[in-house]
Amino acid sequence: MTAPAPPAETLRTTLAKLLAGLPPKQASQAVDRLIANYRGTTPTDTPILRDRADVAAYAAYRMPATFEAVHAALEALAEATPDWTPTSHTDIGGGTGAATWAVTATWPGDRPVTVLDWSEPALALGREIATANPALRDADWRRARIGEDLTLPAAADLVTVSYVLNELTPADRTALVDTASASAQTVVIVEAGTPAGYARVLEARDRLIAAGFRVAAPCPHSAACPIAPGEDWCHFSARVSRSSLHRQVKGGSLPYEDEKFSYVAATRLPATPAPARVIRRPQIRKGQVLLDLCEPDEQLTRRTVTKRHGDLYKAARDATWGDPWPLS
């Protein structure tokens, strides 16, 4: 029997088939508007994804990148909680469901899945795409306004919130985090890897800790972030394969792009955070590797690992941005 394709590959194939007939000009126009909303201030009284063309353009432009960013965050969470597998999942503001695909890529198997979003066209397309993923065929796609009046249909082991906080007012952001923390054992929040995105993640992190959660990733501790506000920001990078349509829509020639993202994974369950986290791309020089680390003593440290460190030097040469340190 042929093994099923990994979720990432299945998602790319499904999107390519679904979007094969989408006129590139129409897609490009919709993407231009979506980029403006993604990078700027978005009104919260109407959904960003208004119709089928918007949703198709979003799927081509954002869904693969969202999948890779959320998957990277979930893999870091899984490393910190190796004995835990979520038995249920709610995705708040899930749109076309990229985070649900990322969960199935991290923890294979069936579980109750609920996707909440206020865009009916996004939910419809997400439901359509999900038929290609056996773990999502029974998912519940529900329309809901994401804000102060949000109520979750049931408690969930895992709640994900990806690229949603930017679309909300401060009051709605606070309400969403409080709703998630009251309903979940574990909460994962992913935002754009910009100073503003990091600030929203940091705000949510503080609120989750105040609600009794501990940080599982990326931080090696649940104390205050040692990064001075306004001087730098914590973010990571995920490599995203571009489809031919993706390259047409975005006008790029490379077969890949790097998605910058910020995130926090917090839990009420036992967790073992990384001893330290590589928070910048390692600098490999002749005979040495420079690692910028966030460490458990609430300090940012640059460590130089040289050949005389033996196996540690080999590990440092293999380390990538976002990895725990030392490598397992």
Coordinates of C-alpha atoms in Angstrom, one line a residue:
M1 CA 0.0 0.0 0.0
T2 CA 1.3 3.4 -0.9
A3 CA 1.9 5.7 2.0
P4 CA -0.2 8.9 2.0
A5 CA 1.6 12.1 1.0
P6 CA 2.7 14.4 3.8
P7 CA 0.1 17.2 4.6
A8 CA 2.4 19.9 3.2
E9 CA 2.7 18.2 -0.2
T10 CA -1.0 17.3 -0.3
L11 CA -1.9 21.0 0.5
R12 CA 0.4 22.3 -2.3
T13 CA -1.1 19.8 -4.8
T14 CA -4.7 20.6 -3.8
L15 CA -4.1 24.3 -4.1
A16 CA -2.6 23.9 -7.5
K17 CA -5.6 22.0 -8.8
L18 CA -8.1 24.3 -7.2
L19 CA -6.5 27.5 -8.4
A20 CA -5.4 26.3 -11.9
G21 CA -8.2 28.2 -13.6
L22 CA -7.8 31.5 -11.6
P23 CA -6.9 34.4 -14.0
P24 CA -3.5 35.7 -12.8
K25 CA -4.5 39.4 -13.3
Q26 CA -7.6 38.9 -11.1
A27 CA -5.5 37.1 -8.5
S28 CA -2.8 39.8 -8.6
Q29 CA -5.3 42.5 -7.9
A30 CA -6.8 40.7 -5.0
V31 CA -3.4 39.9 -3.6
D32 CA -2.3 43.6 -3.8
R33 CA -5.3 44.5 -1.7
L34 CA -4.6 41.7 0.8
I35 CA -1.0 42.7 1.1
A36 CA -2.1 46.3 2.0
N37 CA -4.4 44.9 4.7
Y38 CA -1.8 42.4 5.9
R39 CA 0.9 45.1 6.3
G40 CA -1.3 48.0 7.5
T41 CA -4.3 48.8 9.6
T42 CA -7.3 46.6 8.8
P43 CA -10.9 47.5 9.6
T44 CA -12.5 45.1 11.9
D45 CA -16.2 45.6 11.0
T46 CA -16.0 43.5 7.9
P47 CA -14.0 40.3 6.9
I48 CA -10.9 40.8 4.8
L49 CA -11.8 37.9 2.6
R50 CA -15.0 39.1 0.9
D51 CA -15.7 36.7 -2.0
R52 CA -14.4 33.7 -3.8
A53 CA -11.8 35.6 -5.8
D54 CA -10.4 37.1 -2.5
V55 CA -10.3 33.7 -0.9
A56 CA -8.6 32.0 -3.9
A57 CA -6.0 34.8 -4.0
Y58 CA -5.4 34.4 -0.3
A59 CA -5.0 30.7 -0.6
A60 CA -2.3 31.2 -3.3
Y61 CA -0.6 34.0 -1.5
R62 CA -0.8 33.3 2.2
M63 CA -1.9 29.7 2.9
P64 CA 1.4 28.0 2.3
A65 CA 3.3 30.6 4.3
T66 CA 0.9 30.4 7.2
F67 CA 1.1 26.6 7.1
E68 CA 4.9 26.6 7.4
A69 CA 5.0 29.3 10.1
V70 CA 2.4 27.5 12.3
H71 CA 4.0 24.2 11.6
A72 CA 7.4 25.5 12.9
A73 CA 5.7 26.8 16.0
L74 CA 3.9 23.6 16.6
E75 CA 7.1 21.5 16.1
A76 CA 8.8 23.6 18.8
L77 CA 5.8 23.0 21.1
A78 CA 6.0 19.3 20.4
E79 CA 9.7 19.2 21.4
A80 CA 8.8 20.8 24.7
T81 CA 5.8 18.4 25.3
P82 CA 7.0 15.1 23.8
D83 CA 4.5 13.0 25.7
W84 CA 1.5 15.1 24.7
T85 CA -0.8 14.8 21.6
P86 CA -3.8 17.1 21.4
T87 CA -7.1 15.3 21.4
S88 CA -9.1 18.2 20.1
H89 CA -8.3 21.4 18.2
T90 CA -10.0 24.7 17.7
D91 CA -8.6 27.2 15.2
I92 CA -9.8 30.8 15.9
G93 CA -9.9 33.0 12.8
G94 CA -8.8 30.0 10.8
G95 CA -9.9 31.2 7.4
T96 CA -9.1 28.5 4.9
G97 CA -7.6 26.2 7.6
A98 CA -3.8 26.4 7.2
A99 CA -3.3 25.9 10.9
T100 CA -5.5 22.8 10.9
W101 CA -3.2 21.3 8.2
A102 CA -0.2 22.2 10.3
V103 CA -1.6 20.4 13.3
T104 CA -2.1 17.3 11.3
A105 CA 1.4 17.5 10.0
T106 CA 2.7 17.7 13.6
W107 CA 0.5 15.2 15.2
P108 CA -1.0 12.7 12.7
G109 CA -4.3 11.1 13.5
D110 CA -8.0 12.0 13.9
R111 CA -9.3 14.5 16.5
P112 CA -12.3 16.8 16.7
V113 CA -11.5 20.0 14.8
T114 CA -13.4 23.3 14.8
V115 CA -12.5 26.2 12.6
L116 CA -14.1 29.6 13.5
D117 CA -14.0 32.5 11.1
W118 CA -16.2 35.4 10.1
S119 CA -15.7 35.0 6.3
E120 CA -18.2 32.5 4.9
P121 CA -16.2 32.3 1.5
A122 CA -13.0 31.4 3.4
L123 CA -14.8 28.7 5.4
A124 CA -16.3 27.3 2.2
L125 CA -13.0 27.1 0.5
G126 CA -11.3 25.7 3.6
R127 CA -14.0 23.0 3.8
E128 CA -13.4 22.2 0.1
I129 CA -9.7 22.0 0.4
A130 CA -9.9 19.8 3.6
T131 CA -11.5 17.0 1.7
A132 CA -8.0 16.1 0.5
N133 CA -6.8 15.6 4.1
P134 CA -8.4 12.5 5.8
A135 CA -7.8 14.0 9.3
L136 CA -9.9 17.1 8.4
R137 CA -12.8 15.5 6.5
D138 CA -15.1 15.7 9.6
A139 CA -13.9 19.2 10.7
D140 CA -16.6 21.6 11.8
W141 CA -16.4 24.9 9.9
R142 CA -18.4 27.6 11.7
R143 CA -19.0 31.3 11.0
A144 CA -18.3 33.5 14.0
R145 CA -17.3 37.1 14.6
I146 CA -13.8 37.1 16.2
G147 CA -13.9 39.6 19.0
E148 CA -15.4 40.5 22.3
D149 CA -18.5 38.4 21.8
L150 CA -16.7 35.3 20.7
T151 CA -17.7 32.1 22.5
L152 CA -16.1 28.7 21.8
P153 CA -18.4 25.8 21.1
A154 CA -16.5 23.5 23.5
A155 CA -13.3 23.3 25.5
A156 CA -10.3 22.2 23.4
D157 CA -6.9 20.6 24.1
L158 CA -5.3 23.0 21.6
V159 CA -6.4 26.4 20.4
T160 CA -4.5 28.1 17.6
V161 CA -4.7 31.8 16.6
S162 CA -2.6 32.6 13.5
Y163 CA -2.3 36.0 11.8
V164 CA -5.5 37.2 13.4
L165 CA -4.5 39.7 16.1
N166 CA -3.5 42.2 13.5
E167 CA -7.1 42.3 12.3
L168 CA -8.6 43.2 15.7
T169 CA -9.0 46.2 17.9
P170 CA -7.0 46.1 21.2
A171 CA -10.2 45.3 23.1
D172 CA -11.0 42.4 20.7
R173 CA -7.4 41.1 21.0
T174 CA -7.6 41.0 24.8
A175 CA -11.0 39.3 24.7
L176 CA -9.8 36.7 22.2
V177 CA -6.7 35.7 24.3
D178 CA -8.9 35.6 27.4
T179 CA -11.4 33.4 25.7
A180 CA -8.7 31.0 24.4
S181 CA -7.0 30.8 27.8
A182 CA -10.3 30.0 29.5
S183 CA -11.1 27.2 27.0
A184 CA -7.8 25.5 26.2
Q185 CA -5.0 23.5 27.8
T186 CA -2.6 24.8 25.2
V187 CA -2.6 28.0 23.2
V188 CA -0.4 28.8 20.1
I189 CA -0.4 32.3 18.7
V190 CA 1.4 33.2 15.5
E191 CA 1.8 36.7 14.0
A192 CA 3.8 38.4 11.3
G193 CA 7.5 38.6 12.2
T194 CA 7.5 42.4 12.3
P195 CA 8.0 44.7 15.4
A196 CA 4.3 45.2 15.5
G197 CA 3.6 41.5 15.2
Y198 CA 6.0 40.7 17.9
A199 CA 4.4 43.4 20.2
R200 CA 1.1 41.7 19.8
V201 CA 2.6 38.3 20.6
L202 CA 4.3 39.7 23.6
E203 CA 1.1 41.2 24.8
A204 CA -0.7 37.9 24.4
R205 CA 2.2 36.0 26.1
D206 CA 1.9 38.3 29.2
R207 CA -1.8 37.7 29.3
L208 CA -1.5 33.9 29.0
I209 CA 1.1 33.8 31.8
A210 CA -1.1 35.9 34.0
A211 CA -3.9 33.3 33.4
G212 CA -1.7 30.5 34.7
F213 CA 0.0 29.2 31.6
R214 CA 3.7 28.5 31.2
V215 CA 5.6 29.2 28.0
A216 CA 6.7 26.1 26.2
A217 CA 8.3 27.8 23.2
P218 CA 10.1 29.7 21.9
C219 CA 11.2 31.2 25.2
P220 CA 13.3 29.1 27.6
H221 CA 11.4 30.7 30.5
S222 CA 8.1 32.3 31.4
A223 CA 9.7 35.4 32.9
A224 CA 9.9 38.9 31.2
C225 CA 11.2 39.0 27.7
P226 CA 14.8 40.4 27.8
I227 CA 14.5 42.2 24.5
A228 CA 14.3 46.0 25.1
P229 CA 11.1 47.4 23.6
G230 CA 11.8 49.4 20.5
E231 CA 15.4 48.1 20.1
D232 CA 14.7 44.7 18.6
W233 CA 12.1 42.1 18.2
C234 CA 11.9 38.3 18.5
H235 CA 11.0 36.5 15.3
F236 CA 11.9 33.5 13.2
S237 CA 11.9 32.3 9.6
A238 CA 10.3 29.4 7.8
R239 CA 11.2 28.3 4.2
V240 CA 8.1 28.2 1.9
S241 CA 8.0 26.5 -1.5
R242 CA 6.3 28.6 -4.1
S243 CA 4.0 27.1 -6.7
S244 CA 4.0 28.4 -10.3
L245 CA 0.8 30.3 -9.6
H246 CA 2.3 31.7 -6.4
R247 CA 5.2 33.0 -8.4
Q248 CA 2.9 34.5 -11.0
V249 CA 0.7 36.2 -8.4
K250 CA 3.7 37.6 -6.4
G251 CA 5.9 38.4 -9.4
G252 CA 8.8 36.4 -8.1
S253 CA 11.2 34.1 -9.8
L254 CA 12.7 32.0 -6.9
P255 CA 11.1 28.7 -6.1
Y256 CA 10.9 29.6 -2.5
E257 CA 10.5 32.5 0.0
D258 CA 11.2 32.9 3.7
E259 CA 8.3 33.7 5.9
K260 CA 9.2 35.7 9.0
F261 CA 6.9 35.1 12.0
S262 CA 6.7 35.7 15.8
Y263 CA 4.9 33.2 18.0
V264 CA 4.2 32.0 21.5
A265 CA 3.2 28.5 22.6
A266 CA 1.8 28.4 26.1
T267 CA 0.4 25.5 28.1
R268 CA -1.1 24.4 31.4
L269 CA 0.5 21.0 30.9
P270 CA 4.0 19.8 32.0
A271 CA 6.5 21.2 29.5
T272 CA 10.3 21.3 29.2
P273 CA 11.2 24.5 27.3
A274 CA 14.4 24.6 25.3
P275 CA 17.6 25.2 27.5
A276 CA 18.2 28.2 25.2
R277 CA 16.9 29.3 21.8
V278 CA 18.8 30.5 18.8
I279 CA 17.2 33.8 18.0
R280 CA 19.2 34.9 15.0
R281 CA 20.7 33.2 12.0
P282 CA 24.0 31.6 13.2
Q283 CA 27.1 33.3 11.8
I284 CA 29.5 30.6 10.5
R285 CA 33.1 31.8 10.2
K286 CA 36.4 30.0 9.8
G287 CA 36.7 27.7 12.7
Q288 CA 33.9 29.2 14.7
V289 CA 30.2 29.8 14.9
L290 CA 28.5 32.8 16.5
L291 CA 25.2 32.0 18.2
D292 CA 22.8 34.6 19.5
L293 CA 20.8 33.0 22.3
C294 CA 17.9 33.7 24.5
E295 CA 18.8 32.0 27.8
P296 CA 16.9 30.8 30.9
D297 CA 18.4 33.5 33.1
E298 CA 16.4 36.1 31.1
Q299 CA 19.5 37.2 29.2
L300 CA 20.4 37.6 25.5
T301 CA 23.8 36.2 25.0
R302 CA 26.2 35.8 22.0
R303 CA 28.2 32.6 22.4
T304 CA 31.2 31.7 20.2
V305 CA 31.6 28.0 19.6
T306 CA 34.9 26.9 18.1
K307 CA 36.6 23.7 16.8
R308 CA 38.1 23.1 20.2
H309 CA 34.5 22.5 21.5
G310 CA 34.4 19.2 19.5
D311 CA 30.9 17.8 19.1
L312 CA 29.4 21.1 20.2
Y313 CA 31.1 22.8 17.3
K314 CA 29.6 20.3 14.9
A315 CA 26.2 20.9 16.4
A316 CA 26.6 24.7 16.2
R317 CA 27.4 24.3 12.4
D318 CA 24.1 22.4 12.0
A319 CA 22.1 24.8 14.1
T320 CA 19.5 27.0 12.4
W321 CA 17.6 30.1 13.4
G322 CA 14.9 29.1 15.9
D323 CA 16.5 25.9 17.1
P324 CA 16.8 25.0 20.7
W325 CA 20.4 25.1 22.0
P326 CA 22.2 22.8 22.6
L327 CA 20.6 20.7 19.9
S328 CA 19.0 17.5 21.2

